[in-house]
GROMACS .gro file of C-alpha atoms in nm:
model
  345
    1PHE     CA    1  17.938  31.050   6.119
    2PRO     CA    2  17.675  31.287   5.949
    3VAL     CA    3  17.637  31.277   5.581
    4ILE     CA    4  17.392  31.522   5.420
    5PRO     CA    5  17.398  31.508   5.037
    6LEU     CA    6  17.218  31.852   4.997
    7LEU     CA    7  17.167  32.109   5.269
    8PRO     CA    8  16.886  32.337   5.162
    9THR     CA    9  16.953  32.716   5.166
   10CYS     CA   10  16.587  32.805   5.242
   11MET     CA   11  16.601  32.612   5.571
   12ALA     CA   12  16.650  32.846   5.881
   13SER     CA   13  16.968  32.851   6.054
   14ALA     CA   14  17.099  32.567   5.815
   15GLU     CA   15  17.439  32.699   5.852
   16GLN     CA   16  17.454  32.595   6.225
   17LEU     CA   17  17.499  32.241   6.100
   18LEU     CA   18  17.841  32.325   5.962
   19LEU     CA   19  17.966  32.419   6.322
   20ALA     CA   20  17.921  32.058   6.437
   21PRO     CA   21  18.221  31.943   6.641
   22THR     CA   22  18.222  31.610   6.478
   23PRO     CA   23  18.350  31.512   6.126
   24TYR     CA   24  18.084  31.532   5.839
   25ILE     CA   25  18.006  31.543   5.495
   26ILE     CA   26  17.753  31.807   5.407
   27GLY     CA   27  17.671  31.920   5.038
   28VAL     CA   28  17.548  32.260   4.993
   29PRO     CA   29  17.454  32.465   4.678
   30ALA     CA   30  17.695  32.718   4.503
   31SER     CA   31  17.473  32.994   4.623
   32PHE     CA   32  17.451  32.894   4.977
   33PHE     CA   33  17.695  33.141   5.129
   34LEU     CA   34  17.548  33.428   4.943
   35TYR     CA   35  17.246  33.406   5.153
   36LYS     CA   36  17.448  33.359   5.493
   37LEU     CA   37  17.652  33.668   5.487
   38ASP     CA   38  17.691  33.682   5.874
   39PHE     CA   39  17.820  33.313   5.888
   40LYS     CA   40  18.202  33.242   5.920
   41MET     CA   41  18.318  32.918   5.823
   42PRO     CA   42  18.502  32.727   6.078
   43ASP     CA   43  18.888  32.686   6.064
   44ASP     CA   44  18.905  32.324   5.997
   45VAL     CA   45  18.650  32.255   5.732
   46TRP     CA   46  18.771  32.159   5.395
   47LEU     CA   47  18.575  32.286   5.084
   48VAL     CA   48  18.561  32.075   4.761
   49ASP     CA   49  18.411  32.281   4.484
   50LEU     CA   50  18.260  32.047   4.230
   51ASP     CA   51  18.191  32.316   3.983
   52SER     CA   52  18.560  32.415   3.937
   53ASN     CA   53  18.718  32.089   4.055
   54ARG     CA   54  18.906  32.261   4.324
   55VAL     CA   55  18.987  32.180   4.696
   56ILE     CA   56  18.996  32.463   4.913
   57ALA     CA   57  19.209  32.396   5.249
   58PRO     CA   58  19.140  32.576   5.560
   59THR     CA   59  19.360  32.837   5.689
   60ASN     CA   60  19.486  32.658   5.989
   61ALA     CA   61  19.482  32.298   5.821
   62GLU     CA   62  19.753  32.056   5.905
   63VAL     CA   63  19.967  31.937   5.614
   64LEU     CA   64  19.825  31.589   5.494
   65PRO     CA   65  20.097  31.332   5.436
   66THR     CA   66  20.128  31.187   5.092
   67LEU     CA   67  19.974  30.832   5.007
   68PRO     CA   68  20.196  30.547   5.011
   69GLU     CA   69  20.333  30.415   4.718
   70PRO     CA   70  20.262  30.194   4.519
   71GLU     CA   71  19.911  30.196   4.653
   72SER     CA   72  19.869  30.563   4.548
   73LEU     CA   73  19.954  30.480   4.189
   74GLU     CA   74  19.707  30.197   4.188
   75LEU     CA   75  19.420  30.390   4.330
   76LYS     CA   76  19.486  30.678   4.085
   77LYS     CA   77  19.506  30.444   3.794
   78HIS     CA   78  19.178  30.261   3.851
   79LEU     CA   79  18.980  30.572   3.940
   80LYS     CA   80  19.098  30.719   3.621
   81GLN     CA   81  18.992  30.404   3.441
   82ALA     CA   82  18.658  30.433   3.602
   83LEU     CA   83  18.621  30.802   3.491
   84ALA     CA   84  18.742  30.740   3.136
   85SER     CA   85  18.472  30.463   3.087
   86MET     CA   86  18.199  30.731   3.133
   87SER     CA   87  18.344  30.895   2.808
   88LEU     CA   88  18.348  30.593   2.590
   89ASN     CA   89  18.132  30.579   2.278
   90THR     CA   90  17.992  30.230   2.344
   91GLN     CA   91  17.624  30.259   2.488
   92PRO     CA   92  17.534  30.129   2.828
   93ILE     CA   93  17.387  29.796   2.840
   94LEU     CA   94  17.010  29.881   2.942
   95ASN     CA   95  16.891  29.519   2.920
   96LEU     CA   96  17.162  29.372   3.135
   97GLU     CA   97  16.889  29.200   3.346
   98LYS     CA   98  16.779  29.002   3.048
   99PHE     CA   99  17.102  28.816   3.038
  100HIS     CA  100  17.107  28.464   3.230
  101GLU     CA  101  17.374  28.339   3.451
  102GLY     CA  102  17.673  28.202   3.257
  103GLN     CA  103  17.627  28.439   2.967
  104GLU     CA  104  17.949  28.662   2.916
  105ILE     CA  105  17.887  29.017   2.777
  106PRO     CA  106  18.157  29.225   2.615
  107LEU     CA  107  18.117  29.527   2.807
  108LEU     CA  108  18.403  29.746   2.678
  109LEU     CA  109  18.587  29.813   2.347
  110GLY     CA  110  18.399  29.519   2.175
  111ARG     CA  111  18.616  29.264   2.373
  112PRO     CA  112  18.519  28.909   2.254
  113SER     CA  113  18.347  28.686   2.509
  114ASN     CA  114  18.610  28.416   2.532
  115ASP     CA  115  18.856  28.672   2.662
  116LEU     CA  116  18.619  28.767   2.941
  117GLN     CA  117  18.569  28.394   3.031
  118SER     CA  118  18.944  28.364   3.110
  119THR     CA  119  18.921  28.616   3.388
  120PRO     CA  120  18.767  28.485   3.715
  121SER     CA  121  18.575  28.709   3.940
  122THR     CA  122  18.841  28.708   4.202
  123GLU     CA  123  19.094  28.877   3.991
  124PHE     CA  124  19.076  29.257   3.919
  125ASN     CA  125  19.007  29.352   3.572
  126PRO     CA  126  18.900  29.689   3.488
  127LEU     CA  127  18.740  29.594   3.149
  128ILE     CA  128  18.472  29.390   3.325
  129TYR     CA  129  18.295  29.730   3.417
  130GLY     CA  130  18.037  29.906   3.198
  131ASN     CA  131  18.017  30.249   3.117
  132ASP     CA  132  17.698  30.328   3.265
  133VAL     CA  133  17.658  30.523   3.602
  134ASP     CA  134  17.596  30.193   3.813
  135SER     CA  135  17.900  30.006   3.699
  136VAL     CA  136  18.126  30.294   3.725
  137ASP     CA  137  18.002  30.341   4.085
  138VAL     CA  138  18.088  29.969   4.151
  139ALA     CA  139  18.444  30.019   4.001
  140THR     CA  140  18.504  30.318   4.239
  141ARG     CA  141  18.395  30.113   4.536
  142VAL     CA  142  18.629  29.829   4.433
  143ALA     CA  143  18.918  30.072   4.378
  144MET     CA  144  18.868  30.252   4.719
  145VAL     CA  145  18.842  29.911   4.927
  146ARG     CA  146  19.136  29.771   4.735
  147PHE     CA  147  19.335  30.085   4.829
  148PHE     CA  148  19.253  30.051   5.203
  149ASN     CA  149  19.314  29.675   5.205
  150SER     CA  150  19.658  29.722   5.077
  151PRO     CA  151  19.954  29.605   5.283
  152ASN     CA  152  20.080  29.985   5.359
  153VAL     CA  153  19.726  30.100   5.465
  154LEU     CA  154  19.479  29.871   5.669
  155GLN     CA  155  19.550  29.526   5.549
  156GLY     CA  156  19.528  29.283   5.852
  157PHE     CA  157  19.355  29.571   6.052
  158GLN     CA  158  19.139  29.327   6.271
  159MET     CA  159  19.441  29.139   6.398
  160HIS     CA  160  19.526  29.452   6.603
  161THR     CA  161  19.174  29.510   6.753
  162ARG     CA  162  19.062  29.385   7.084
  163THR     CA  163  18.662  29.356   7.142
  164LEU     CA  164  18.578  29.492   7.495
  165ARG     CA  165  18.208  29.486   7.457
  166LEU     CA  166  17.962  29.347   7.179
  167PHE     CA  167  17.629  29.482   7.326
  168PRO     CA  168  17.432  29.713   7.329
  169ARG     CA  169  17.702  29.881   7.126
  170PRO     CA  170  18.042  29.742   7.026
  171VAL     CA  171  18.346  29.877   7.186
  172VAL     CA  172  18.674  29.798   7.032
  173ALA     CA  173  19.034  29.886   7.148
  174PHE     CA  174  19.263  29.933   6.856
  175GLN     CA  175  19.640  29.875   6.918
  176ALA     CA  176  19.788  30.144   6.700
  177GLY     CA  177  20.148  30.061   6.814
  178SER     CA  178  20.145  29.680   6.692
  179PHE     CA  179  19.954  29.784   6.383
  180LEU     CA  180  20.217  30.035   6.271
  181ALA     CA  181  20.488  29.790   6.336
  182SER     CA  182  20.333  29.523   6.131
  183ARG     CA  183  20.342  29.740   5.819
  184PRO     CA  184  20.602  29.668   5.548
  185ARG     CA  185  20.705  30.027   5.527
  186GLN     CA  186  20.660  30.299   5.785
  187THR     CA  187  20.473  30.583   5.613
  188PRO     CA  188  20.336  30.903   5.752
  189PHE     CA  189  19.998  30.831   5.603
  190ALA     CA  190  19.950  30.526   5.786
  191GLU     CA  191  20.070  30.665   6.117
  192LYS     CA  192  19.842  30.959   6.091
  193LEU     CA  193  19.555  30.733   5.987
  194ALA     CA  194  19.593  30.503   6.271
  195ARG     CA  195  19.547  30.785   6.510
  196THR     CA  196  19.206  30.900   6.370
  197GLN     CA  197  18.868  30.853   6.530
  198ALA     CA  198  18.751  30.700   6.194
  199VAL     CA  199  18.980  30.396   6.223
  200GLU     CA  200  18.836  30.324   6.572
  201TYR     CA  201  18.478  30.341   6.449
  202PHE     CA  202  18.591  30.114   6.142
  203GLY     CA  203  18.707  29.856   6.384
  204GLU     CA  204  18.345  29.856   6.556
  205TRP     CA  205  18.157  29.855   6.249
  206ILE     CA  206  18.362  29.560   6.088
  207LEU     CA  207  18.249  29.341   6.363
  208ASN     CA  208  17.904  29.305   6.200
  209PRO     CA  209  17.920  29.496   5.870
  210THR     CA  210  17.591  29.587   5.703
  211ASN     CA  211  17.737  29.669   5.372
  212TYR     CA  212  17.730  29.352   5.158
  213ALA     CA  213  17.908  29.529   4.860
  214PHE     CA  214  18.203  29.608   5.114
  215GLN     CA  215  18.210  29.232   5.222
  216ARG     CA  216  18.221  29.108   4.868
  217ILE     CA  217  18.503  29.327   4.779
  218HIS     CA  218  18.686  29.237   5.086
  219ASN     CA  219  18.671  28.870   4.999
  220ASN     CA  220  18.838  28.955   4.668
  221MET     CA  221  18.508  28.965   4.456
  222PHE     CA  222  18.543  29.222   4.179
  223ASP     CA  223  18.276  29.119   3.933
  224PRO     CA  224  18.002  29.397   3.916
  225ALA     CA  225  17.743  29.112   3.887
  226LEU     CA  226  17.842  28.972   4.214
  227ILE     CA  227  17.899  29.311   4.390
  228GLY     CA  228  17.633  29.545   4.234
  229ASP     CA  229  17.308  29.611   4.436
  230LYS     CA  230  17.098  29.699   4.158
  231PRO     CA  231  16.823  29.461   4.012
  232LYS     CA  232  16.959  29.439   3.686
  233TRP     CA  233  17.245  29.232   3.806
  234TYR     CA  234  17.050  28.976   4.022
  235ALA     CA  235  16.694  28.999   3.875
  236HIS     CA  236  16.748  28.670   3.649
  237GLN     CA  237  16.828  28.492   3.965
  238LEU     CA  238  16.494  28.560   4.149
  239GLN     CA  239  16.242  28.281   4.147
  240PRO     CA  240  15.875  28.415   4.113
  241ILE     CA  241  15.649  28.299   4.414
  242HIS     CA  242  15.292  28.262   4.287
  243TYR     CA  243  15.031  28.259   4.563
  244ARG     CA  244  14.653  28.263   4.534
  245VAL     CA  245  14.456  28.459   4.799
  246TYR     CA  246  14.119  28.268   4.716
  247ASP     CA  247  14.008  27.943   4.606
  248SER     CA  248  13.925  27.903   4.234
  249ASN     CA  249  13.575  27.760   4.328
  250SER     CA  250  13.481  28.033   4.545
  251GLN     CA  251  13.223  28.301   4.460
  252LEU     CA  252  13.492  28.581   4.457
  253ALA     CA  253  13.644  28.401   4.179
  254GLU     CA  254  13.318  28.375   3.978
  255ALA     CA  255  13.271  28.745   4.041
  256LEU     CA  256  13.629  28.835   3.926
  257SER     CA  257  13.570  28.627   3.597
  258VAL     CA  258  13.238  28.795   3.504
  259PRO     CA  259  13.313  29.097   3.255
  260PRO     CA  260  13.230  29.437   3.391
  261GLU     CA  261  12.899  29.576   3.241
  262ARG     CA  262  12.953  29.876   3.036
  263ASP     CA  263  12.693  30.169   3.038
  264SER     CA  264  12.508  30.217   2.720
  265ASP     CA  265  12.575  30.558   2.573
  266SER     CA  266  12.216  30.568   2.419
  267GLU     CA  267  12.035  30.650   2.737
  268PRO     CA  268  11.905  31.006   2.746
  269THR     CA  269  12.069  31.237   2.981
  270ASP     CA  270  12.005  31.592   3.085
  271ASP     CA  271  12.220  31.918   3.011
  272SER     CA  272  12.474  31.846   3.279
  273GLY     CA  273  12.549  31.515   3.112
  274SER     CA  274  12.427  31.293   3.409
  275ASP     CA  275  12.133  31.041   3.395
  276SER     CA  276  11.808  31.224   3.446
  277MET     CA  277  11.616  30.917   3.554
  278ASP     CA  278  11.824  30.775   3.816
  279TYR     CA  279  11.957  30.990   4.094
  280ASP     CA  280  12.252  30.867   4.286
  281ASP     CA  281  12.276  31.007   4.639
  282SER     CA  282  12.629  30.909   4.649
  283SER     CA  283  12.712  31.216   4.452
  284SER     CA  284  12.678  31.450   4.774
  285SER     CA  285  12.945  31.673   4.847
  286TYR     CA  286  12.978  31.541   5.199
  287SER     CA  287  13.260  31.278   5.218
  288SER     CA  288  13.091  31.052   5.474
  289LEU     CA  289  12.785  31.021   5.672
  290GLY     CA  290  12.965  31.141   5.983
  291ASP     CA  291  13.042  31.478   5.804
  292PHE     CA  292  12.667  31.506   5.698
  293VAL     CA  293  12.552  31.444   6.051
  294SER     CA  294  12.808  31.688   6.219
  295GLU     CA  295  12.701  31.946   5.946
  296MET     CA  296  12.334  31.899   6.036
  297MET     CA  297  12.412  31.956   6.426
  298LYS     CA  298  12.573  32.260   6.345
  299CYS     CA  299  12.278  32.395   6.160
  300ASP     CA  300  12.047  32.643   6.350
  301ILE     CA  301  11.701  32.467   6.324
  302ASN     CA  302  11.442  32.570   6.579
  303GLY     CA  303  11.080  32.447   6.616
  304ASP     CA  304  10.900  32.115   6.603
  305THR     CA  305  10.934  31.850   6.308
  306PRO     CA  306  10.657  31.913   6.066
  307ASN     CA  307  10.380  31.661   5.998
  308VAL     CA  308  10.445  31.524   5.646
  309ASP     CA  309  10.173  31.292   5.486
  310PRO     CA  310  10.311  30.959   5.360
  311LEU     CA  311  10.284  31.044   4.987
  312THR     CA  312  10.491  31.371   5.032
  313HIS     CA  313  10.752  31.160   5.241
  314ALA     CA  314  10.774  30.919   4.948
  315ALA     CA  315  10.816  31.209   4.680
  316LEU     CA  316  11.083  31.349   4.912
  317GLY     CA  317  11.263  31.052   5.010
  318ASP     CA  318  11.254  30.677   4.955
  319ALA     CA  319  10.929  30.532   4.884
  320SER     CA  320  11.024  30.189   5.037
  321GLU     CA  321  11.031  30.364   5.390
  322VAL     CA  322  10.656  30.423   5.352
  323LYS     CA  323  10.431  30.154   5.487
  324ILE     CA  324  10.156  30.002   5.286
  325ASP     CA  325   9.877  30.038   5.535
  326GLU     CA  326   9.985  30.420   5.544
  327LEU     CA  327   9.926  30.459   5.179
  328GLN     CA  328   9.583  30.267   5.198
  329ASN     CA  329   9.453  30.493   5.466
  330GLN     CA  330   9.569  30.804   5.274
  331LYS     CA  331   9.390  30.660   4.968
  332GLU     CA  332   9.064  30.591   5.163
  333SER     CA  333   9.068  30.953   5.319
  334GLU     CA  334   9.099  31.099   4.995
  335GLU     CA  335   8.806  30.888   4.872
  336VAL     CA  336   8.590  30.983   5.173
  337GLY     CA  337   8.655  31.361   5.127
  338PRO     CA  338   8.468  31.381   4.787
  339GLU     CA  339   8.185  31.168   4.906
  340SER     CA  340   8.126  31.399   5.231
  341GLU     CA  341   8.122  31.695   5.017
  342ASN     CA  342   7.858  31.555   4.760
  343SER     CA  343   7.641  31.460   5.060
  344GLN     CA  344   7.662  31.825   5.213
  345GLU     CA  345   7.543  31.951   4.873
   0.00000   0.00000   0.00000
């Protein structure tokens, strides 16, 4: 189903996404509807106001059944514990990635480490979670998955599905009748949940789940160090891999080992701050030679190429491009010139 964390107000016709015929979760700013005066919210959309902690039900909404007990009490208790841990005075453990495997850390209430060692990772203990955002996020995931895996909700769900096709997209038939008959207590919530499209999609997704955190919680793992997907929980288990891209005896290694030469600050410079003796042609405003050639082709230049003597060519360009014999001929012609003038006199 579509999930959009924040729908921008400035996007043209953004409100049309709220008319989608499929279930969705879309976040909008508080001022979103102030700029969409002509838009009318559909009658089947629930609004959750995060600023005022209110849930606004649609006008034609169906009455939602209450959550089954005792699963409802357990869910509320675990969510309240996760919320309360955010307001604890203890500081979040910022250097958690530095602790090695096997070391136990008292995360809450100054609990000694020997008490934590007595709690295996397969037994739920709310005190193993920290008070940072990442740990509370893991605690919330654990609480929700434990609720849906409870006996009166979706426990044993896969026993009542039949796989019709795997490729290219899984197709699963959910036997709602046998599923409801297997519940310890018949509740309106489980009956209504079994008839939703989300349960059918869940049956297709669970054939090859892509969420490793869900799989670990589903296998009764509740330790955040085993569930968390942040590097601070598993960075100490990673082994560094060193790979050299060149041989130590190669010329590249010798070039890299030579310290870079530093330009002397005592060299004279002109008023602009650049070296007045050495002129670098790379300081041109053109980004590449192709840009320079294309710019020259666009210029309106008419006429023949002027004849430039070698000395002038050397003064204007690179002296290495002038041949030695051309310089010698130029020098001889200059020497012959004064002699002919003297003979005429």
